[in-house]
Amino acid sequence: MRDTFDYVIVGAGSAGSALAGRLAEAGHTVCVLEAGPPDSNPFIRIPAGYIKNLFNDRLVWRFRSGPIPGTDGRTIELTQGRVVGGSGSINGMVHNRGQSADFDGWAALGNPGWSYEEVLPYFKKAETRIGPADERYRGRSGPMIVTDPITPGPLCDLFVEAVKSLGYPHVADSNAEVQDGVGPWQFIIDTRGLLPQRRSAARAYLHPALKMGRVDLRTDSPATRVLLEGRRAVGVRYRAGGPDAPEREVRAGREVIVCGGALNTPRLLQISGIGDAEHLQSIGVQALAHLPGVGANLVDHFNLRVAVKVKDVPTINERGRGLPLAWEIAKYFVGRPSILAMGPVPMRFFFRSEASLPRPDLQVSFTPGSYQEGLPGLLDHYPGMTLGGHKQRPDSRGWVRARSANIDELPEVQPNYLSDESDQRAMVAVVKMARAVLQSRPFAPYYVDEVFPGNDVRSDDEILAFSRQRGGTVYHHNGTARMGPDSDPMAVVDARLRVRGLTGLRVADASVMPSPISGATNAAAIMIGEKAADMVLQDARR
């Protein structure tokens, strides 16, 4: 087995796959270490298979938070992908870049090269947009296939009319000029063939690179340490196989690039001796580089759903079980429209909590169905519909800390949901808007009753209390190795994603985000992988 490559990448997720693909395309040899298995499970390719994927222990990391003060001491499971493709192989496939001001904010924090104008070419380079598009903003020839959703039944159209009845505009493409208003989500679902299929970054970038012969993908191979010689990263130690398997080393002639995601990346850095020196000493790890920002600044979207019972209108609840489900399965495999070709939330609505704000700060997503107890997994036994929402740019911050140098011991994760009062006010505003939409005139003939949170939860205090008790994650963790200028003592990487104080080591995933984006993290992670590849190649030429 070859043990020296130009680049060693830790993590075959969305950013890592994009990065590996572009480096191989440029003629470099790359070793990609992935802790999970190959992405061969058939439910990964079927869009509706995300419900199965989330609960498949073979495909996920089962991170769990500590008791969270803002959720009345509850602990919350923080699932992340542990498979080739990372969370992009198990998520809801929403393709949402965020707002242009998010990236202008990154640049304003002292990160040159990360303004919207400067990252837009990478968003465009990554995608092939199927359907109408303003080509000032959208790509037509990239590896990621981005499509509009299948919207079964009339409820999705009624949702648009409901939001418009409240005075908000229809916005067909929230990945173009503005987000404000209501319209369809877009998805990384490839509809060009007979069967609509998930188009993960692994499928788009990594698998073609493997066929070139320049990428060595090692699955079931968790990294146990980044190897440093002095101040330079020279390789990675990893374990090939189960807990009792021997450790091996792979060397990087040029660079090591960590793409483990916002929960795994800081843990790997910490157990490699890169992090807050006092914390490292407490877990028995020698501090080789004192960077107190490693694992700090954890951000995530905290979400709450409002679900109602409906009548006289079809929902996916009835189509998702028994004989109707068998019919949906048959339709999918002969290429006819089916709920198996759907993402979880076909429609979205962005709005402001206060009219004076310069841009939207809240969002809700609509599903023409409902889940038991308001959580994804089991559909209700009656017809229902759901709006789930959250604050787009939370102000609460948490942390990730390795508990020991043992890679099999999951880290301490404290997301600190609702610790900031502005996030608390946002949850109340989300529920109030969701109720206004669901109880509006277009839905009136079909509306029966609210079942979650329920009609007994009315006041602001009651809504906030319910949010603490029943809200949860939408798996958008970021910020735990944030980029920033020399003047930022908590910055882990610079604007070229180089780990501060070291050479030959970068981070390229959602953990480098210096502030949260107004959307899901997958599209931005792919953009980060694309931009990282350009920076790595530029530095190699120098």
XYZ file of C-alpha atoms in Angstrom:
542
model
C 0.000 0.000 0.000
C 1.373 3.398 -1.002
C 2.011 5.519 2.109
C 3.102 8.898 0.733
C 0.860 11.237 -1.234
C 0.942 14.886 -2.200
C -2.042 15.551 0.062
C -3.766 13.697 2.864
C -7.394 14.667 3.501
C -9.168 13.618 6.688
C -12.874 13.181 6.010
C -14.767 12.302 2.825
C -17.677 14.642 3.538
C -18.962 17.436 1.324
C -15.931 19.742 1.621
C -13.408 16.887 1.628
C -14.928 15.269 -1.448
C -14.925 18.526 -3.399
C -11.336 19.244 -2.363
C -10.085 15.753 -3.234
C -11.793 15.845 -6.604
C -10.276 19.171 -7.595
C -6.767 18.271 -6.396
C -6.872 15.012 -8.346
C -8.188 16.827 -11.396
C -5.093 19.058 -11.179
C -2.830 16.001 -11.303
C -1.987 15.513 -7.616
C -2.057 12.299 -5.630
C -4.446 12.309 -2.687
C -5.183 9.945 0.183
C -8.619 10.394 1.761
C -9.203 8.877 5.194
C -12.869 8.249 6.036
C -13.971 6.911 9.412
C -17.139 5.371 7.989
C -18.018 2.835 5.294
C -18.425 3.295 1.535
C -21.593 5.054 0.382
C -23.020 1.860 -1.113
C -26.173 1.609 1.029
C -29.108 1.875 -1.425
C -31.049 4.202 0.878
C -28.324 6.814 0.358
C -29.245 7.124 -3.316
C -33.040 7.153 -2.813
C -34.015 10.713 -1.791
C -36.594 9.692 0.824
C -34.039 7.253 2.250
C -32.777 10.012 4.525
C -35.338 8.810 7.092
C -33.575 5.428 7.150
C -30.083 6.917 7.014
C -30.516 9.106 10.086
C -31.271 6.062 12.221
C -28.643 3.714 10.756
C -25.803 3.453 13.285
C -23.481 2.184 10.563
C -23.758 5.529 8.753
C -23.745 8.124 11.526
C -21.858 9.537 14.463
C -24.121 9.551 17.518
C -22.784 12.658 19.191
C -24.822 13.778 22.194
C -24.726 17.090 23.957
C -24.246 17.487 27.664
C -27.173 18.867 29.677
C -28.101 22.200 28.092
C -29.251 24.958 30.469
C -31.342 26.577 27.718
C -33.309 23.382 27.118
C -34.143 22.746 30.773
C -31.159 20.451 31.172
C -32.091 18.139 28.308
C -29.385 16.409 26.320
C -29.873 16.334 22.546
C -28.531 13.881 19.999
C -26.392 15.649 17.376
C -26.228 13.169 14.505
C -23.554 13.605 11.827
C -22.715 11.524 8.772
C -20.093 8.802 9.237
C -19.917 7.481 5.683
C -18.350 8.464 2.387
C -20.101 11.724 1.534
C -20.410 12.638 5.216
C -23.606 14.366 6.236
C -24.205 15.032 2.533
C -25.009 11.318 2.210
C -27.629 11.261 4.966
C -29.131 14.757 5.147
C -32.334 16.265 3.730
C -30.525 17.360 0.525
C -31.541 21.036 0.795
C -29.260 23.247 -1.307
C -29.274 26.688 0.281
C -26.281 28.990 0.024
C -27.319 31.561 2.609
C -27.474 35.331 2.066
C -24.890 37.459 0.290
C -24.477 39.556 3.444
C -23.340 36.440 5.339
C -20.168 36.250 3.268
C -19.647 39.991 3.167
C -19.732 39.681 6.957
C -16.978 37.077 6.842
C -14.787 39.450 4.841
C -15.585 42.346 7.179
C -14.308 40.247 10.105
C -10.837 40.342 8.548
C -10.979 37.468 6.066
C -9.960 38.786 2.633
C -11.198 36.726 -0.290
C -14.449 35.625 1.375
C -16.895 38.350 0.351
C -19.979 37.269 -1.587
C -18.544 38.603 -4.827
C -15.437 36.483 -4.245
C -17.174 33.236 -3.201
C -19.966 33.416 -5.795
C -17.735 31.971 -8.572
C -17.170 28.868 -6.427
C -20.883 28.408 -5.764
C -21.461 28.644 -9.511
C -18.535 26.383 -10.369
C -19.911 23.679 -8.084
C -23.394 23.404 -9.568
C -25.478 22.523 -12.554
C -28.778 24.236 -11.934
C -31.624 22.368 -13.649
C -34.545 24.672 -14.417
C -34.978 28.433 -14.711
C -32.039 30.421 -13.372
C -30.475 33.857 -13.431
C -27.018 32.969 -14.690
C -25.477 35.966 -12.972
C -25.873 33.868 -9.824
C -26.307 30.266 -10.935
C -24.037 27.686 -12.515
C -24.874 25.432 -15.456
C -21.908 23.075 -15.758
C -20.730 22.014 -12.284
C -20.716 18.536 -10.732
C -23.535 19.141 -8.209
C -27.018 18.780 -9.705
C -29.502 21.241 -8.179
C -33.213 20.800 -8.897
C -36.631 21.969 -7.772
C -38.690 19.683 -5.528
C -41.467 17.278 -6.319
C -44.482 18.797 -4.566
C -47.169 16.123 -4.088
C -50.770 17.280 -3.778
C -52.163 20.793 -3.416
C -50.811 21.676 0.049
C -47.529 23.117 -1.230
C -49.374 25.471 -3.585
C -51.711 26.399 -0.757
C -48.701 27.176 1.423
C -47.454 29.700 -1.126
C -50.889 31.301 -1.287
C -51.115 31.351 2.504
C -47.834 33.255 2.874
C -48.768 35.635 0.043
C -52.094 36.314 1.767
C -50.077 37.731 4.675
C -48.395 40.216 2.353
C -45.132 38.457 1.495
C -43.815 37.972 -2.056
C -43.159 34.800 -3.997
C -39.416 34.285 -4.625
C -38.727 31.472 -7.049
C -34.961 31.192 -6.434
C -33.626 31.916 -2.959
C -30.103 31.074 -4.169
C -30.094 34.072 -6.512
C -30.401 37.747 -5.609
C -32.605 37.719 -2.479
C -34.132 35.293 0.010
C -37.109 37.390 1.154
C -40.425 35.619 0.653
C -41.896 32.216 -0.087
C -41.108 29.531 -2.639
C -39.602 26.079 -3.145
C -36.429 24.791 -1.578
C -33.872 23.446 -4.036
C -32.317 20.021 -3.651
C -29.213 18.071 -4.643
C -31.412 15.462 -6.340
C -30.413 14.370 -9.824
C -33.566 14.074 -11.924
C -31.872 13.528 -15.284
C -32.213 9.751 -15.352
C -35.098 7.335 -14.879
C -34.776 7.373 -11.083
C -34.272 10.621 -9.140
C -31.217 10.135 -6.907
C -29.308 12.002 -4.214
C -26.312 13.784 -5.692
C -23.879 13.970 -2.795
C -20.499 15.655 -3.145
C -18.962 12.184 -2.965
C -20.927 11.148 -6.052
C -20.192 14.431 -7.802
C -16.469 14.829 -7.046
C -14.915 11.877 -5.236
C -16.143 8.925 -7.286
C -14.970 10.463 -10.596
C -11.598 11.191 -8.944
C -11.299 7.566 -7.850
C -11.722 6.514 -11.469
C -8.785 8.750 -12.422
C -6.540 6.618 -10.199
C -5.081 9.584 -8.323
C -7.145 9.206 -5.139
C -6.709 6.437 -2.586
C -9.890 6.315 -0.468
C -9.462 4.389 2.789
C -12.809 3.700 4.445
C -13.446 2.525 8.013
C -10.183 4.329 8.787
C -10.644 6.957 11.508
C -7.767 9.383 11.954
C -6.239 9.191 15.420
C -3.671 11.981 15.183
C -2.180 14.572 12.872
C 1.567 13.946 12.811
C 3.776 16.946 13.473
C 7.519 17.259 13.062
C 8.413 20.472 14.789
C 5.846 22.995 13.542
C 5.041 21.167 10.324
C 2.276 18.607 9.675
C 3.750 15.669 7.798
C 1.019 13.047 7.849
C -1.793 11.361 9.730
C -1.965 8.338 11.967
C -5.128 6.298 11.493
C -6.682 2.987 12.429
C -7.626 0.678 9.585
C -10.517 -1.384 10.912
C -12.197 -1.878 14.287
C -11.145 -0.710 17.760
C -8.483 -3.427 18.060
C -6.932 -2.840 14.645
C -3.329 -1.622 14.484
C -2.587 2.015 13.732
C -0.886 3.015 10.513
C 0.633 6.201 9.154
C 0.171 7.962 5.838
C 2.502 10.774 4.841
C 1.776 14.023 3.009
C 4.487 15.415 0.760
C 2.729 18.778 0.629
C -0.132 19.241 3.098
C -2.577 17.628 5.500
C -6.104 19.027 5.216
C -8.657 18.268 7.917
C -12.264 18.090 6.679
C -13.923 16.191 9.529
C -16.816 18.569 10.158
C -17.527 20.965 13.002
C -17.701 18.277 15.707
C -14.903 15.950 14.597
C -12.353 18.459 13.295
C -11.766 20.182 16.663
C -11.572 16.835 18.417
C -8.869 15.577 16.038
C -6.893 18.790 16.395
C -7.126 18.604 20.177
C -5.976 14.996 20.483
C -3.130 15.922 18.116
C -1.921 18.559 20.584
C -3.479 21.573 18.830
C -5.862 23.578 20.990
C -6.204 25.275 24.335
C -3.137 24.269 26.337
C -4.953 24.075 29.661
C -7.675 21.827 28.235
C -5.110 19.597 26.522
C -3.190 19.175 29.766
C -6.410 18.170 31.547
C -6.932 15.247 29.141
C -3.309 14.108 29.150
C -2.317 15.484 25.728
C 0.911 17.404 25.246
C 0.200 20.877 23.857
C 2.155 21.365 20.635
C 0.304 24.469 19.453
C -1.696 26.682 21.836
C -4.840 27.726 19.937
C -7.634 28.432 22.423
C -10.220 28.816 19.649
C -10.131 25.115 18.709
C -13.551 23.776 19.647
C -14.908 27.176 20.710
C -17.574 29.218 18.854
C -19.877 26.229 18.162
C -23.054 27.389 16.402
C -26.129 25.409 15.385
C -29.691 26.134 14.299
C -32.222 25.318 17.025
C -35.538 24.338 15.467
C -39.156 23.901 16.574
C -42.045 22.452 14.586
C -45.725 23.431 14.545
C -47.942 20.584 13.297
C -51.659 20.606 12.534
C -54.287 18.045 11.626
C -56.047 18.580 8.286
C -59.030 17.137 6.389
C -60.227 16.717 2.805
C -56.747 17.120 1.319
C -54.047 14.503 0.587
C -50.841 14.484 2.653
C -47.804 12.242 2.649
C -49.022 10.692 5.917
C -51.526 8.506 4.071
C -49.128 7.775 1.209
C -46.264 6.758 3.485
C -47.624 3.474 4.869
C -49.340 0.234 3.833
C -50.578 -0.303 0.280
C -50.252 3.369 -0.695
C -46.559 3.191 0.199
C -46.163 0.067 -1.924
C -47.686 2.009 -4.806
C -45.288 4.912 -4.212
C -42.346 2.491 -4.259
C -43.549 0.972 -7.524
C -43.986 4.407 -9.081
C -40.478 5.447 -8.058
C -38.828 2.433 -9.665
C -40.623 2.957 -12.973
C -39.743 6.646 -13.071
C -43.125 8.147 -12.153
C -43.535 10.965 -9.587
C -43.378 9.490 -6.090
C -42.868 10.603 -2.515
C -39.667 8.515 -2.562
C -38.187 11.200 -4.830
C -38.908 13.957 -2.280
C -36.778 15.817 0.182
C -38.262 16.333 3.638
C -39.278 20.000 3.267
C -40.379 21.070 -0.235
C -41.169 24.707 0.574
C -39.596 27.592 2.518
C -40.375 31.086 3.765
C -37.835 33.701 4.886
C -38.972 36.716 6.888
C -37.918 39.371 9.381
C -38.742 39.277 13.072
C -38.899 43.083 12.915
C -39.784 45.138 9.839
C -36.848 47.483 10.477
C -34.242 44.744 9.971
C -32.176 45.032 6.761
C -32.603 41.371 5.838
C -34.469 38.210 6.915
C -33.425 36.652 10.201
C -36.008 33.848 10.520
C -37.097 30.968 8.319
C -39.725 28.248 8.280
C -39.934 25.115 6.131
C -43.179 23.454 5.059
C -43.899 19.731 4.848
C -47.227 18.391 3.488
C -47.161 15.799 6.268
C -46.496 15.501 9.990
C -44.399 13.359 12.290
C -45.278 11.787 15.596
C -44.241 14.041 18.483
C -43.065 16.640 15.993
C -39.824 14.784 15.237
C -38.655 13.186 11.965
C -39.054 9.449 11.705
C -42.606 8.130 12.049
C -45.462 9.763 10.182
C -48.687 10.527 12.033
C -51.674 8.226 11.490
C -53.932 11.122 10.473
C -53.564 13.698 7.667
C -51.307 16.532 8.776
C -48.934 19.309 7.748
C -45.951 20.907 9.472
C -44.003 24.140 9.621
C -40.596 23.996 11.298
C -38.528 27.091 11.859
C -35.507 28.698 13.440
C -33.404 31.826 13.679
C -31.037 31.964 10.745
C -28.033 33.477 12.517
C -28.093 32.416 16.182
C -26.207 34.397 18.795
C -25.795 31.514 21.253
C -22.342 29.903 21.253
C -21.089 26.596 22.583
C -18.039 24.366 22.398
C -16.573 20.952 21.531
C -13.917 19.424 23.801
C -12.171 16.081 23.539
C -12.600 14.056 26.723
C -9.377 12.089 26.213
C -6.843 11.143 23.564
C -8.946 8.055 22.757
C -10.583 8.440 19.337
C -13.378 6.066 20.390
C -14.511 8.367 23.192
C -16.875 10.939 21.734
C -16.174 14.551 22.711
C -18.076 16.756 25.105
C -20.437 18.894 23.022
C -22.265 21.859 24.513
C -24.268 23.810 21.901
C -25.721 26.197 24.510
C -29.005 26.532 22.656
C -31.134 29.534 23.684
C -28.453 30.952 25.971
C -28.804 34.309 24.219
C -32.043 36.231 24.797
C -32.332 37.178 21.126
C -32.510 33.477 20.239
C -35.283 33.019 22.794
C -37.317 35.853 21.260
C -36.757 34.351 17.830
C -38.365 31.022 18.781
C -41.490 32.842 19.957
C -41.607 34.792 16.689
C -41.182 31.595 14.639
C -44.135 29.890 16.332
C -46.345 32.958 15.977
C -45.584 33.241 12.266
C -46.068 29.504 11.697
C -49.492 29.722 13.314
C -50.417 32.789 11.275
C -49.576 30.936 8.060
C -51.287 27.665 8.975
C -54.432 29.461 10.161
C -54.643 31.795 7.158
C -57.536 31.932 4.708
C -56.142 29.589 1.984
C -55.749 26.749 4.527
C -59.079 27.400 6.280
C -61.166 24.731 4.440
C -58.666 22.027 5.440
C -57.491 23.098 8.899
C -58.777 20.941 11.795
C -56.633 21.610 14.853
C -53.110 22.253 16.073
C -51.598 19.165 17.667
C -48.042 20.387 18.311
C -47.367 22.458 20.424
C -51.164 22.528 20.925
C -53.762 25.144 21.710
C -52.880 25.278 25.404
C -49.485 26.834 24.548
C -50.398 30.476 23.884
C -48.413 33.123 25.753
C -44.833 34.104 24.924
C -43.639 32.463 28.133
C -45.504 29.250 27.305
C -44.103 29.166 23.776
C -40.561 29.696 25.041
C -41.014 27.026 27.715
C -42.263 24.590 25.062
C -39.305 25.458 22.820
C -36.931 24.609 25.637
C -38.693 21.286 26.234
C -39.231 20.121 22.657
C -36.985 22.020 20.256
C -33.995 20.353 18.636
C -31.169 20.497 16.157
C -31.294 20.586 12.377
C -27.651 19.411 12.236
C -26.049 22.644 10.975
C -23.021 22.709 13.294
C -20.266 25.137 12.370
C -17.660 27.594 13.627
C -15.410 25.425 15.821
C -12.133 26.252 14.000
C -13.063 29.680 12.772
C -10.982 31.732 10.429
C -9.880 35.207 11.358
C -7.068 37.762 11.297
C -3.996 37.833 13.507
C -5.798 40.245 15.807
C -8.451 37.621 16.664
C -7.067 35.504 19.547
C -9.750 32.838 18.964
C -9.066 32.388 15.241
C -7.797 28.900 14.403
C -7.082 29.363 10.695
C -6.235 32.363 8.552
C -8.137 33.444 5.443
C -6.283 30.805 3.414
C -7.455 28.171 5.908
C -3.933 27.523 7.229
C -3.776 26.534 10.887
C -2.108 29.330 12.785
C 1.442 28.798 13.949
C 1.925 25.623 11.886
C 2.834 24.780 8.311
C 1.492 22.076 6.050
C -1.885 21.953 7.847
C -5.244 23.400 6.842
C -8.858 22.991 7.825
C -11.559 23.078 5.132
C -15.088 22.384 6.331
C -17.970 24.110 8.146
C -15.834 24.512 11.263
C -13.946 27.425 9.642
C -17.081 29.573 9.295
C -16.395 32.681 11.419
C -20.111 33.438 11.769
C -23.203 31.411 10.885
C -24.831 31.543 7.469
C -28.529 32.072 6.813
C -29.235 28.528 5.737
C -28.149 24.908 5.766
C -24.395 24.343 5.715
C -23.965 21.767 2.938
C -23.821 24.126 -0.056
C -21.415 26.450 1.751
C -19.230 23.491 2.789
C -18.911 22.476 -0.856
C -18.026 26.062 -1.744
C -15.352 25.993 0.988
C -13.951 22.782 -0.514
C -13.860 24.356 -3.977
C -12.178 27.528 -2.749
C -9.750 25.594 -0.568
C -8.661 23.580 -3.601
C -7.874 26.780 -5.495
C -5.851 28.174 -2.585
C -3.941 24.920 -2.102
C -3.104 24.765 -5.815
C -2.054 28.423 -5.886
C 0.285 27.868 -2.952
C 1.678 24.718 -4.566
C 2.561 26.664 -7.721
C 4.377 29.239 -5.600
